[in-house]
CSV table of C-alpha atoms and ligand atoms in Angstrom, one decimal:
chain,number,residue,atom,x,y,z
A,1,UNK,CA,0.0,0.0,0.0
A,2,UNK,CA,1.2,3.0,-1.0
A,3,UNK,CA,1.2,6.0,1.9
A,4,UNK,CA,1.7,9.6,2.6
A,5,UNK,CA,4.2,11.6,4.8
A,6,UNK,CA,2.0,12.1,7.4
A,7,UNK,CA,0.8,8.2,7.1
A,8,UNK,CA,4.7,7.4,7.5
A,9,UNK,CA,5.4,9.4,10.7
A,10,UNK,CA,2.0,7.8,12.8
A,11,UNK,CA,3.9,4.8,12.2
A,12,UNK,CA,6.9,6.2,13.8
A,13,UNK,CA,5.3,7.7,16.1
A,14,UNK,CA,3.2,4.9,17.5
A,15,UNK,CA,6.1,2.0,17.6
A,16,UNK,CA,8.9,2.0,19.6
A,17,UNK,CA,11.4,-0.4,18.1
A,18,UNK,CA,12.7,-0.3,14.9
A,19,UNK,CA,15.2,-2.9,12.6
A,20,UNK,CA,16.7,-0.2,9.7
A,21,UNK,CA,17.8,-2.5,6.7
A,22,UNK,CA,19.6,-0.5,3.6
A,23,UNK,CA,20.3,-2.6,0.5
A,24,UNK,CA,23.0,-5.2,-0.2
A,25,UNK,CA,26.3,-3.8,-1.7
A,26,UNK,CA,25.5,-0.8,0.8
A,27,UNK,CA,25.9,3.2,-0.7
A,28,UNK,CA,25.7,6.5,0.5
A,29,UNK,CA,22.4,7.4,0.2
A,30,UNK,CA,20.9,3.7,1.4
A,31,UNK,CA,23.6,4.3,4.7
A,32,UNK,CA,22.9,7.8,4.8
A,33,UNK,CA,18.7,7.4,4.7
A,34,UNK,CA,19.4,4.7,7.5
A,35,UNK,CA,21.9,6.4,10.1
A,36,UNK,CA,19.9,9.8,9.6
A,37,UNK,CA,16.6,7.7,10.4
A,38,UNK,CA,18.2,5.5,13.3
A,39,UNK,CA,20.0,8.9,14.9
A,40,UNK,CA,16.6,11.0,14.8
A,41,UNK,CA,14.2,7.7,15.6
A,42,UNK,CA,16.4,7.7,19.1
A,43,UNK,CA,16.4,11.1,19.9
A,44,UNK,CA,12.4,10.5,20.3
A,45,UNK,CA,13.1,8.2,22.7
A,46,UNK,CA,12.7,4.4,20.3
A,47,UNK,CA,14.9,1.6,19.7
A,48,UNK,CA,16.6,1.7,16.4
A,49,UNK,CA,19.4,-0.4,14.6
A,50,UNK,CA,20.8,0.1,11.3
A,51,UNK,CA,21.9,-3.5,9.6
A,52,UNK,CA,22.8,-4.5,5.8
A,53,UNK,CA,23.8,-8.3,4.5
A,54,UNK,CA,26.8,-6.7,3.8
A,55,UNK,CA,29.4,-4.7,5.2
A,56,UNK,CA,29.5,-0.9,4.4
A,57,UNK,CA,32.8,0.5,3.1
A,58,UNK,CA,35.5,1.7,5.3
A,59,UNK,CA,34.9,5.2,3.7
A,60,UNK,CA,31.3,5.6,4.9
A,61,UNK,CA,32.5,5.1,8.9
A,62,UNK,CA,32.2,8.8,9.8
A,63,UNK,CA,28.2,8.3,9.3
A,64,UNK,CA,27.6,5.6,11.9
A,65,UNK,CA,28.2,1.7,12.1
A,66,UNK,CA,25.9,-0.7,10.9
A,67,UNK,CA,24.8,-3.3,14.2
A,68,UNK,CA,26.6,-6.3,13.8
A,69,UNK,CA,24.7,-8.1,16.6
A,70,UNK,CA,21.8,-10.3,15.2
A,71,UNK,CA,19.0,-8.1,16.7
A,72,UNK,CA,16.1,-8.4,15.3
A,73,UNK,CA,12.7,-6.4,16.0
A,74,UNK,CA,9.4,-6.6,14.4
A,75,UNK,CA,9.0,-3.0,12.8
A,76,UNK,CA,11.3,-3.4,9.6
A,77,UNK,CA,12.1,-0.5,7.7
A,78,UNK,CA,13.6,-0.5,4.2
A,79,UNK,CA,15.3,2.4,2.9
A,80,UNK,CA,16.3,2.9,-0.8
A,81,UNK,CA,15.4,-1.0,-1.4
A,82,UNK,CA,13.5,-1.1,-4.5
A,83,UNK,CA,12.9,-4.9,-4.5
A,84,UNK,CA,13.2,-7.5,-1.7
A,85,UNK,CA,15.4,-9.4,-3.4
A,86,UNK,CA,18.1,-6.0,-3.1
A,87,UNK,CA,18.3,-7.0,0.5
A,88,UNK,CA,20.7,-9.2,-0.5
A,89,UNK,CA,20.0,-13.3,-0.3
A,90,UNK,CA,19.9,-14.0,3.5
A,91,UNK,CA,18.2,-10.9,4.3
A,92,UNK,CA,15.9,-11.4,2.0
A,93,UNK,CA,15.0,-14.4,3.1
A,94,UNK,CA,14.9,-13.7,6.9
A,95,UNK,CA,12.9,-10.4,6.4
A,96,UNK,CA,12.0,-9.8,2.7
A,97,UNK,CA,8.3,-10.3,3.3
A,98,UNK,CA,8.0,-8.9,6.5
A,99,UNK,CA,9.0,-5.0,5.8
A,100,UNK,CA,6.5,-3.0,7.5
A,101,UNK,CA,7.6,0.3,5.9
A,102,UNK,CA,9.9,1.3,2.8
A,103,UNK,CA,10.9,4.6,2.4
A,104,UNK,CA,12.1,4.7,-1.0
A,105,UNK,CA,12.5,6.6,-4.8
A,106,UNK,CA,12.6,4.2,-7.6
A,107,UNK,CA,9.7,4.3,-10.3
A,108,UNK,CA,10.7,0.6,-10.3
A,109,UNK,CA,10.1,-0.2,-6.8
A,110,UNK,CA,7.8,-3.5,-6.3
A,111,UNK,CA,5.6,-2.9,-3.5
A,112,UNK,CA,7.0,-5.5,-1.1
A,113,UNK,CA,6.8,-3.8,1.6
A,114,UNK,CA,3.3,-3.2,4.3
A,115,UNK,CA,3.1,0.5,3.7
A,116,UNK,CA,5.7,2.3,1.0
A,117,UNK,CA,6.6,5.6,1.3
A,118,UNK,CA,7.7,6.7,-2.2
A,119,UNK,CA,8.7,9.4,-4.5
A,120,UNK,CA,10.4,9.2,-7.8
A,121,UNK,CA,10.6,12.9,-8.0
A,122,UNK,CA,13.7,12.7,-4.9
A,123,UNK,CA,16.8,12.5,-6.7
A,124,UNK,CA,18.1,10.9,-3.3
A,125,UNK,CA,15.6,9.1,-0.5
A,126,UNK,CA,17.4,11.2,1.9
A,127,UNK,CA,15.7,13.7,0.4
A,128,UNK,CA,12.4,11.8,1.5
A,129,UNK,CA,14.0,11.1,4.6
A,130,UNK,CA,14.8,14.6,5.7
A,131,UNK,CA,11.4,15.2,5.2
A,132,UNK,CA,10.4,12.5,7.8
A,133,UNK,CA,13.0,13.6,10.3
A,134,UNK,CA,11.2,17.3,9.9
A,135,UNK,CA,7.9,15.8,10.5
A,136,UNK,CA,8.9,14.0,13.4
A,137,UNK,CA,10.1,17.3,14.8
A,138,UNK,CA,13.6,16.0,15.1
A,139,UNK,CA,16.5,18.6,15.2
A,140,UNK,CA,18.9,18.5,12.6
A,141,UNK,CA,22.2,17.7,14.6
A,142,UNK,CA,25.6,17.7,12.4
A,143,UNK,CA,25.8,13.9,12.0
A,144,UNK,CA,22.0,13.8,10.8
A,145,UNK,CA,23.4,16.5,8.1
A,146,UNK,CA,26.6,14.4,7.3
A,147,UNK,CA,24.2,11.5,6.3
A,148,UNK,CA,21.8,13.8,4.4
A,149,UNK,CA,24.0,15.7,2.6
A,150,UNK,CA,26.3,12.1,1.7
A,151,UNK,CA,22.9,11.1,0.3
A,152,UNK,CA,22.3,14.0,-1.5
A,153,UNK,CA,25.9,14.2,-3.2
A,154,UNK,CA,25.9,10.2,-4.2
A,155,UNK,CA,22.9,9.9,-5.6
A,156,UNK,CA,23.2,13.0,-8.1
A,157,UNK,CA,27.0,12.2,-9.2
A,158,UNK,CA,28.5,15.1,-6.8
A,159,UNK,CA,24.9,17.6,-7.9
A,160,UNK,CA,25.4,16.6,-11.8
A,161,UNK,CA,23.1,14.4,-13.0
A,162,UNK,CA,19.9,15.0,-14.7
A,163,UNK,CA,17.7,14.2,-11.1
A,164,UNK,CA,18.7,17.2,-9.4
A,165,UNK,CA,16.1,19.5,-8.7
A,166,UNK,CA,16.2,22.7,-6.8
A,167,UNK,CA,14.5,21.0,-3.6
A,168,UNK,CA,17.9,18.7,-4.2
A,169,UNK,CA,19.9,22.0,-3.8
A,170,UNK,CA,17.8,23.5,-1.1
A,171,UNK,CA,18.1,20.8,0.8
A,172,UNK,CA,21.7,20.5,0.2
A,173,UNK,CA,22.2,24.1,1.5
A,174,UNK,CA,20.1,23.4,4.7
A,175,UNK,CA,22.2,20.6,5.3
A,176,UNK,CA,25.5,22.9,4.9
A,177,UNK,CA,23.5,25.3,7.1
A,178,UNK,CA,23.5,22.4,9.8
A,179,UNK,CA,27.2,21.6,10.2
A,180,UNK,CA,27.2,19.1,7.3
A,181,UNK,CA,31.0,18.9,6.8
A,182,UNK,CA,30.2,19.0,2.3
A,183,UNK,CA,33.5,19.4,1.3
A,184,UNK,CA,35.1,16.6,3.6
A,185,UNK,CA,32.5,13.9,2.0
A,186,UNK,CA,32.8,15.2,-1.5
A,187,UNK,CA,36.5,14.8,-1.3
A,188,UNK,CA,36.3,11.2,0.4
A,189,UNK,CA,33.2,10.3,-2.1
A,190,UNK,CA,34.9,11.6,-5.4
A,191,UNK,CA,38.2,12.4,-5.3
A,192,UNK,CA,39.7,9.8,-3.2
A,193,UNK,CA,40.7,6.2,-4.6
A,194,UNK,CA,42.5,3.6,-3.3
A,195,UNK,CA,45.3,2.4,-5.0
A,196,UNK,CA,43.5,-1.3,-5.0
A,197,UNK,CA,40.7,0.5,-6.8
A,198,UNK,CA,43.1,2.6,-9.6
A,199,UNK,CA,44.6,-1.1,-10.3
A,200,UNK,CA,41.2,-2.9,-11.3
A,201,UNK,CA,39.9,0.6,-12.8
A,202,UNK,CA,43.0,-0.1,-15.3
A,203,UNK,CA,41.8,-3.5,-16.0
A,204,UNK,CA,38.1,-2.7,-16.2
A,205,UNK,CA,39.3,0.2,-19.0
A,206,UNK,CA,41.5,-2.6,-21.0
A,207,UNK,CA,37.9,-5.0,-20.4
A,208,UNK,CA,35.6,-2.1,-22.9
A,209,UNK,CA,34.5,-3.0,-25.9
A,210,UNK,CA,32.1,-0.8,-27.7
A,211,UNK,CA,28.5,-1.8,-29.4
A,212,UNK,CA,25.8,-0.9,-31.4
A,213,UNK,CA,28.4,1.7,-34.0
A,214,UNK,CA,29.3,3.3,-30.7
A,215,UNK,CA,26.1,4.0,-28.6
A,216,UNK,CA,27.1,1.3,-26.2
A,217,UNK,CA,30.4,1.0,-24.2
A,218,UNK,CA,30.5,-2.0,-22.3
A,219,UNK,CA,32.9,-2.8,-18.7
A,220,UNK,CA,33.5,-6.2,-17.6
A,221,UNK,CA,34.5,-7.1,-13.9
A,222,UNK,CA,35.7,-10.3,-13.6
A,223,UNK,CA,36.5,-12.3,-10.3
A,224,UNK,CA,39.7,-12.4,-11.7
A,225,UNK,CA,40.6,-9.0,-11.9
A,226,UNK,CA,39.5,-8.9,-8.4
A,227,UNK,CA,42.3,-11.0,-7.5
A,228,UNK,CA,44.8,-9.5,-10.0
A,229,UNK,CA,44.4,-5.9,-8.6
A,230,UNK,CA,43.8,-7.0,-4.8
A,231,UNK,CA,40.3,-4.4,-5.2
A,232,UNK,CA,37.1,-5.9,-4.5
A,233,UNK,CA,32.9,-5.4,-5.1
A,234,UNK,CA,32.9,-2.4,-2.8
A,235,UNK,CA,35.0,-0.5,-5.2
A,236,UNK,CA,33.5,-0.7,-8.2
A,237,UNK,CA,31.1,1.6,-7.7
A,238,UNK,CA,32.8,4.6,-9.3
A,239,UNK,CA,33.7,2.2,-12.2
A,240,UNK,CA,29.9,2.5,-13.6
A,241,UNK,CA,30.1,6.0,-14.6
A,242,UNK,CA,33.1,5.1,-16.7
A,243,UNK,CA,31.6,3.9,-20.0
A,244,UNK,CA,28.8,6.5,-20.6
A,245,UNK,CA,31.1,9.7,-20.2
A,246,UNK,CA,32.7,8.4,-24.0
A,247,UNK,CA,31.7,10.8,-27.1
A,248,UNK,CA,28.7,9.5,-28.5
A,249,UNK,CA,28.1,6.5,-26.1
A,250,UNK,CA,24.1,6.9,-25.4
A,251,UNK,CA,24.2,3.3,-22.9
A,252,UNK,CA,27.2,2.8,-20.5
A,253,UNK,CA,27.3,-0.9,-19.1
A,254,UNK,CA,29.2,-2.1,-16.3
A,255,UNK,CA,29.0,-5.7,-15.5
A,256,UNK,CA,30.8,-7.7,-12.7
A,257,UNK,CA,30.6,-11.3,-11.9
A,258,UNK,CA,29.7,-12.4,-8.4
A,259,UNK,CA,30.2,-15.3,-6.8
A,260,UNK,CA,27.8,-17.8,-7.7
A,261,UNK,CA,28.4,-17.6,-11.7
A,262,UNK,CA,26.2,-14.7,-11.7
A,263,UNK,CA,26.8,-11.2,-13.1
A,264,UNK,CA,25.0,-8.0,-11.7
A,265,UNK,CA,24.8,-4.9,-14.4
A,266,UNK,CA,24.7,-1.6,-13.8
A,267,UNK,CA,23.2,0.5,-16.4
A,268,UNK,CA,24.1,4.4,-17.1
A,269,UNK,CA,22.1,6.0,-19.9
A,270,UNK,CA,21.7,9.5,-21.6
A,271,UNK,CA,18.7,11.0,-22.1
A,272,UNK,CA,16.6,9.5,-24.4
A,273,UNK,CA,17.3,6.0,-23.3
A,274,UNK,CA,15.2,4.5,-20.1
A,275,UNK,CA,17.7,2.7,-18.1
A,276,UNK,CA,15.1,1.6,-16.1
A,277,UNK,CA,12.5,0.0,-19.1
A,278,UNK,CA,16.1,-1.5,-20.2
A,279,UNK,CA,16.8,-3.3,-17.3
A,280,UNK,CA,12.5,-4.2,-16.6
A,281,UNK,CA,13.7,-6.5,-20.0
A,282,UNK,CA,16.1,-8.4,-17.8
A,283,UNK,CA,14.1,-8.8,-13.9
A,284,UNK,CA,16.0,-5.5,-12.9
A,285,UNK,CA,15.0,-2.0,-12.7
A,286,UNK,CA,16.0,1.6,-11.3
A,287,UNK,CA,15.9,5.5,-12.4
A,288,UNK,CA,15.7,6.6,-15.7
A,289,UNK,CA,19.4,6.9,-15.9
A,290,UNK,CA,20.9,4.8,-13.8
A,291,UNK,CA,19.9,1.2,-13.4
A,292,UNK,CA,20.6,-2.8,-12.6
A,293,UNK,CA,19.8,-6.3,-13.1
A,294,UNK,CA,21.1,-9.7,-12.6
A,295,UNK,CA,21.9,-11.9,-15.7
A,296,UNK,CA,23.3,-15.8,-15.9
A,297,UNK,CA,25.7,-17.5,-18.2
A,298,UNK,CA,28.9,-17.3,-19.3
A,299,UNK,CA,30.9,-14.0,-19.9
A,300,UNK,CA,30.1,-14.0,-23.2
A,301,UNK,CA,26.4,-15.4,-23.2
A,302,UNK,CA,25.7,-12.6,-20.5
A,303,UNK,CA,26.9,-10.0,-22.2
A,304,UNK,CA,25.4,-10.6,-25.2
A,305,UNK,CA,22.1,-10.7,-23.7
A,306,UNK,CA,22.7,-7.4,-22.2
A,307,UNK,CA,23.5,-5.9,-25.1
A,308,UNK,CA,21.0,-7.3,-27.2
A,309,UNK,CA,18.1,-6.3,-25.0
A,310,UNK,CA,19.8,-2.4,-25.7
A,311,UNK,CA,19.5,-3.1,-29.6
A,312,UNK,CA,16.0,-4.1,-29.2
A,313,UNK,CA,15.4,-1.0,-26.7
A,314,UNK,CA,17.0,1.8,-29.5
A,315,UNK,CA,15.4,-0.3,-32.5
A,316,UNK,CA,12.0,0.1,-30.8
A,317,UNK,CA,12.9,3.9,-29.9
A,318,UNK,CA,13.3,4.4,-34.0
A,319,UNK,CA,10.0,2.7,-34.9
A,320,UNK,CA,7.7,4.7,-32.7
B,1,5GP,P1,23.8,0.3,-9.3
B,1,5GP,O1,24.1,0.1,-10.7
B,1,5GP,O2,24.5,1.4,-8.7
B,1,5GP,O3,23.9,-1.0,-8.5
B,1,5GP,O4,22.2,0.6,-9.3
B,1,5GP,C1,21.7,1.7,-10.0
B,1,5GP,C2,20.2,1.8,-9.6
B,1,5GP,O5,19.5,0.7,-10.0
B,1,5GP,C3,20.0,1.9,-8.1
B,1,5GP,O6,19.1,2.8,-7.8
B,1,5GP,C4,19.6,0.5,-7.7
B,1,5GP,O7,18.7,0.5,-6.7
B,1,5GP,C5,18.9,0.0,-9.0
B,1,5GP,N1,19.1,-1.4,-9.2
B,1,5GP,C6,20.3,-2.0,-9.4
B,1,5GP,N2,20.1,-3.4,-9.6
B,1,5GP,C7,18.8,-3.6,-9.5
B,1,5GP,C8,18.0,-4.8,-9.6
B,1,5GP,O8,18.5,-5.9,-9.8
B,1,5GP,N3,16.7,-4.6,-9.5
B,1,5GP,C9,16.1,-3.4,-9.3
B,1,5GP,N4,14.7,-3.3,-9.2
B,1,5GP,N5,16.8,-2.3,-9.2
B,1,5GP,C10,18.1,-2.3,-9.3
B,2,MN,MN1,19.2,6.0,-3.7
């Protein structure tokens, strides 16, 4: 069911104990919606915990620490999970069909969840969270702005992409206003990398091949290249904005190969190409321009599926 602002807070309001989850493969806006939410939930008095199936990356730390005990409480809130399954496999299983609230903004998102609290008009769902915290009457303390404002700055490419709107910058400003410490967490979100992480950006550069005459530059991430550059999942983040910044590339494609023989995509498009609809094609789904799914097979079998599910995408766009 799908509820309102106001609908959201009663539910705050009226429970006391609350299990945050964020997604699997954890960023800055799903750790930033879940710290802000868990920091202001306990200044009115509750019981919150913030937990992922995954660990969060060292560079987040300043925000909070996700609970590493197994606690486990009855009001589940999602936030910035579009689909159960983005809880990652345990979780998913363990709580997937028992989140009371999801506070999210994907178009895409499935509906899993009790109540859903969405807005695909937020470029980040800390903006939608910020707007909970005000409801709740919470004040704005610096580490509630740190989150927000790493939320903000993620989700938007450092306030470039096309989802900024001027509630994005407003609220970016308020956050500044409140202590947020912007140009420390820009420079740790986008112009700091590892040296583990400028080794397998190498080898994802030599893994490109383009497609359709040009329109589609295509990364590979291989377990291999894991081991080769001693990087690992939690730094390939900043690798998916790689293939669409090439002249004339209209679909940017990163795609790395987990564990179990599977390989997750992530999707950058240009206008005029909905990474989202794409990715629907293939079980996933997302924003307009940025997007994932999960695909099977072989390296080569995967990403030719990928790729031809973009062909079919653009052939449609020039028929209608
Ligand atoms: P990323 O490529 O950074 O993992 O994800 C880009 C966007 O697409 C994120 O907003 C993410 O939530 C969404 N997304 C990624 N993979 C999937 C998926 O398998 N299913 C759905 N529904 N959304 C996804
Ligand atoms: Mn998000």
């Amino acid at each position: 069911m799908i509820i309102d602002l106001n609908q959201a807070v009663e539910f705050l309001k009226n429970n006391d104990d609350f299990l945050i989850l964020t997604h699997s493969h954890p960023d800055g806006d799903t750790l930033g919606c879940g710290f802000a939410l868990c920091e202001a939930l306990k200044s009115c008095g509750k019981n919150a915990v913030v937990r992922c199936g995954d660990t969060a990356p060292e560079k987040y730390s300043y925000m909070g620490r996700l609970c590493e005990e197994d606690i486990e409480y009855d009001n589940i809130i999602a936030v910035d999970v579009a689909d159960a399954k983005l809880l990652g496999k345990d979780f998913e299983a363990r709580f997937g069909s028992r989140v009371k609230l999801c506070i999210d903004h994907h178009g895409s998102n499935r509906l899993y969840a009790e109540k859903t609290l969405l807005d695909p008009t937020a470029a980040a769902a800390c903006e939608i969270i910020l707007e909970v915290i005000k409801a709740l009457g919470v004040e704005i303390t610096k580490n509630i702005a740190d989150c927000i404002f790493t939320g903000l700055s993620t989700d938007t490419g450092c306030f470039r992409y096309a989802n900024v709107t001027p509630r994005t910058m407003h609220m970016a400003a308020e956050m500044i206003e409140s202590g947020a410490d912007h140009s420390k967490i820009n420079i740790i979100m986008f112009e700091t990398k590892t040296r583990t992480y400028v080794a397998l950006e190498r080898l994802a550069l030599e893994s490109m091949k383009m497609y359709l005459d040009g329109k589609c530059a295509f990364i590979t991430i291989t377990q291999d290249m894991y081991r080769r550059s001693g990087s690992d999942e939690s730094e390939v983040d900043a690798i998916a904005a790689i293939p669409r910044q090439i002249e004339g590339v209209v679909v940017g494609v990163t795609m790395r190969e987990k564990t179990d023989g599977t390989f997750k995509v992530s999707m950058r498009t240009h206008e005029g190409v909905d990474a989202s609809e794409v990715c629907a094609m293939l079980g996933g789904g997302g924003h307009p321009r940025a997007a994932g799914c999960t695909v099977s097979g072989n390296v080569n079998t995967a990403r030719n599926l990928v790729v031809s599910c973009i062909e079919k995408y653009l052939q449609e766009d020039v028929n209608n």
